[in-house]
mmCIF file of C-alpha atoms in Angstrom:
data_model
loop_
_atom_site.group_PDB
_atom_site.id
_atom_site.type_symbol
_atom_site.label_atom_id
_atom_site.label_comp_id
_atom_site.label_asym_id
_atom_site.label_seq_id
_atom_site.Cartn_x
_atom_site.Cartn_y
_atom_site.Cartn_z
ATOM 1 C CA UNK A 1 -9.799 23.039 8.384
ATOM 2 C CA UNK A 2 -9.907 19.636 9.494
ATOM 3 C CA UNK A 3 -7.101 16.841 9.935
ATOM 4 C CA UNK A 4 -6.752 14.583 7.113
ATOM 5 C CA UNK A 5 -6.827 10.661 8.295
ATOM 6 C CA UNK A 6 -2.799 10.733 8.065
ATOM 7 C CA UNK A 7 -2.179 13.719 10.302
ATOM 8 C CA UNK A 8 -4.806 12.747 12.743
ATOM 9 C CA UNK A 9 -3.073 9.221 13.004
ATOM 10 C CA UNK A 10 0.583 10.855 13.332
ATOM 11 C CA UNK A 11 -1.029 12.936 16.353
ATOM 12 C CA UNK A 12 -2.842 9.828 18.015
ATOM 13 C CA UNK A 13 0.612 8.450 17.882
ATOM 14 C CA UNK A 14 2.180 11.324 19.348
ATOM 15 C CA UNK A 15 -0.618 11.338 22.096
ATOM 16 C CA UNK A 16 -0.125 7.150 22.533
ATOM 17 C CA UNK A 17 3.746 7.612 22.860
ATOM 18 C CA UNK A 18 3.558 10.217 25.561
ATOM 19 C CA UNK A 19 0.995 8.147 27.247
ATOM 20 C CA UNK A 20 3.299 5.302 27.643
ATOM 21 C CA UNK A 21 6.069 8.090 28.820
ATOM 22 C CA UNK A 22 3.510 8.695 31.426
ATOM 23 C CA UNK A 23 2.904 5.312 32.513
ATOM 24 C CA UNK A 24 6.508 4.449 32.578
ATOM 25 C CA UNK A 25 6.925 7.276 35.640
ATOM 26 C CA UNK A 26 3.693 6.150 37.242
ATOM 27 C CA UNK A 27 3.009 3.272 39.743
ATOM 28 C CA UNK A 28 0.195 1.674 37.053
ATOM 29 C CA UNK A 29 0.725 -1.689 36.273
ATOM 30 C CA UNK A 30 -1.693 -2.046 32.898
ATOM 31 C CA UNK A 31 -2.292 0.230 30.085
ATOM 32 C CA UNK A 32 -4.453 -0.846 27.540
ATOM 33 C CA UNK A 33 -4.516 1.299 24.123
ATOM 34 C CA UNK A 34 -7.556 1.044 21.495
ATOM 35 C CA UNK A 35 -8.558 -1.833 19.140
ATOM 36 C CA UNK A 36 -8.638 0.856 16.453
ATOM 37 C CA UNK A 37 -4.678 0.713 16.298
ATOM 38 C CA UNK A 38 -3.596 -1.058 12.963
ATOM 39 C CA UNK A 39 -0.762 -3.698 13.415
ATOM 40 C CA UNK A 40 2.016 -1.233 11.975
ATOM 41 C CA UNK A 41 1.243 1.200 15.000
ATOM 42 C CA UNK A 42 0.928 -1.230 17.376
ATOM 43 C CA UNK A 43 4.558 -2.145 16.749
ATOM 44 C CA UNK A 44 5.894 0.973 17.009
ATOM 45 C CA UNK A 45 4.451 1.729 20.077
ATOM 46 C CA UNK A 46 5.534 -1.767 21.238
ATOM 47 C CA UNK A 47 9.177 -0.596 21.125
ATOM 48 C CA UNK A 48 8.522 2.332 22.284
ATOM 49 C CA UNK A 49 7.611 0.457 25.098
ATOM 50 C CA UNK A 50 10.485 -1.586 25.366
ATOM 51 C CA UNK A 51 12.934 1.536 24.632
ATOM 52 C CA UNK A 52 11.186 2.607 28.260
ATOM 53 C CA UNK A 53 11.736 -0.372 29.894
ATOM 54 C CA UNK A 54 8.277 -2.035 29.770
ATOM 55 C CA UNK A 55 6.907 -4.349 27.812
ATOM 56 C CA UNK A 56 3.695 -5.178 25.628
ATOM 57 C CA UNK A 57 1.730 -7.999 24.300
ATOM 58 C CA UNK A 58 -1.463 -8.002 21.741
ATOM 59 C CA UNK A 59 -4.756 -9.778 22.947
ATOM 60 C CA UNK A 60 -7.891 -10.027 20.872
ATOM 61 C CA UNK A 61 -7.957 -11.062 16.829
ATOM 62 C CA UNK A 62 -8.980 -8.916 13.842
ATOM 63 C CA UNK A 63 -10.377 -5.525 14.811
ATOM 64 C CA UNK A 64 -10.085 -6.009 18.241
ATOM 65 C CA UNK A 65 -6.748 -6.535 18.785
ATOM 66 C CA UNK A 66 -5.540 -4.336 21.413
ATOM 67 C CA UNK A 67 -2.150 -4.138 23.081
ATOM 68 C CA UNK A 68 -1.631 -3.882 26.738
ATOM 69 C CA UNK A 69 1.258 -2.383 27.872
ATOM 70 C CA UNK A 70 3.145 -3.925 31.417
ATOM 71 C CA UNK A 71 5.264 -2.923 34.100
ATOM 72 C CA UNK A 72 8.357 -5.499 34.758
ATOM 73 C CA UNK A 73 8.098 -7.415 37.793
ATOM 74 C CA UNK A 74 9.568 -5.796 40.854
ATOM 75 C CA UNK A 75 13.127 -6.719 41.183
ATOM 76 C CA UNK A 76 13.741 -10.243 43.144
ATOM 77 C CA UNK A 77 16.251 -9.563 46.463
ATOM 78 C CA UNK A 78 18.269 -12.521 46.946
ATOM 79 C CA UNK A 79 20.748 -13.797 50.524
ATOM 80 C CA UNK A 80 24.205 -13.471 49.697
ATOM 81 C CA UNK A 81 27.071 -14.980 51.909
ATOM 82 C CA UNK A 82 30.039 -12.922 52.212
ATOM 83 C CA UNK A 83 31.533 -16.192 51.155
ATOM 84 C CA UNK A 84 29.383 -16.358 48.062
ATOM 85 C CA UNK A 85 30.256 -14.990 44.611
ATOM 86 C CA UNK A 86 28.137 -13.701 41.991
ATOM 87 C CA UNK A 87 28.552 -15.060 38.566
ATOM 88 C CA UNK A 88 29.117 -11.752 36.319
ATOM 89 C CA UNK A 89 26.139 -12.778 33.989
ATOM 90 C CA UNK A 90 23.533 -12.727 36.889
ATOM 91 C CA UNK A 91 20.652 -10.492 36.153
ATOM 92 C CA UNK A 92 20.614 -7.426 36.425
ATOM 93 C CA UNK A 93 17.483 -7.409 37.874
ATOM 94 C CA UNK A 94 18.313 -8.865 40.838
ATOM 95 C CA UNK A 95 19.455 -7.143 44.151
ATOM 96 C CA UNK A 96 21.228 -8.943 46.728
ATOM 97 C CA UNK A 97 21.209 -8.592 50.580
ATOM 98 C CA UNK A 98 24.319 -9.615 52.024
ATOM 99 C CA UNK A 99 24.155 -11.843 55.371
ATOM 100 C CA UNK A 100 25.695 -12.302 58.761
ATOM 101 C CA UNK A 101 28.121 -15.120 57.982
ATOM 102 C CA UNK A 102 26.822 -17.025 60.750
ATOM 103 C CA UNK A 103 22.991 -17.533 59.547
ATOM 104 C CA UNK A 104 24.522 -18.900 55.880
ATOM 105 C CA UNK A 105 24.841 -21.861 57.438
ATOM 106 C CA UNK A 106 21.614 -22.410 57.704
ATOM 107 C CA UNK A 107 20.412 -20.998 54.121
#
């Protein structure tokens, strides 16, 4: 018995969704899936993406349009003086390394 166009689709998609569970806990920083994805997939598994904390874009037009799948930047580290305060909207993304009071002079 052989998979009918639907249920191979819903199984490709179960395949491409724990791929990008996979690639989320690796140190990859690209993952490319197939052209063959129709634009209605490629959504979904663009916020499946972003549900994981990565993000996608499409390249290519027509029947090859693929999306690639990307790791966020590393998190920036930033000086902070003891006598500096952190604004409570400051990404989250950044980390901060506090300083010897004496060298923020010089920052």
């Amino acid at each position: 018995m052989s998979l009918s166009k639907k249920d191979f689709r819903e199984s490709k998609m179960a395949q491409f969704e724990q791929q990008l569970r996979e690639f989320a806990a690796s140190s990859d920083v690209v993952l490319a899936l197939p052209a063959w994805l129709n634009s209605h997939e490629r959504m979904q598994l663009h916020d499946i993406a972003k549900q994981l904390g990565l993000w996608g874009q499409s390249f290519g037009k027509k029947k090859e349009r693929t999306l690639h799948v990307f790791r966020p930047p590393a998190p920036l580290s930033m000086p902070l003086c003891a006598t500096t305060s952190v604004p409570e909207r400051f990404p989250a993304s950044v980390s901060y390394v506090e300083l010897d009071p004496s060298s923020c002079a010089t920052l």
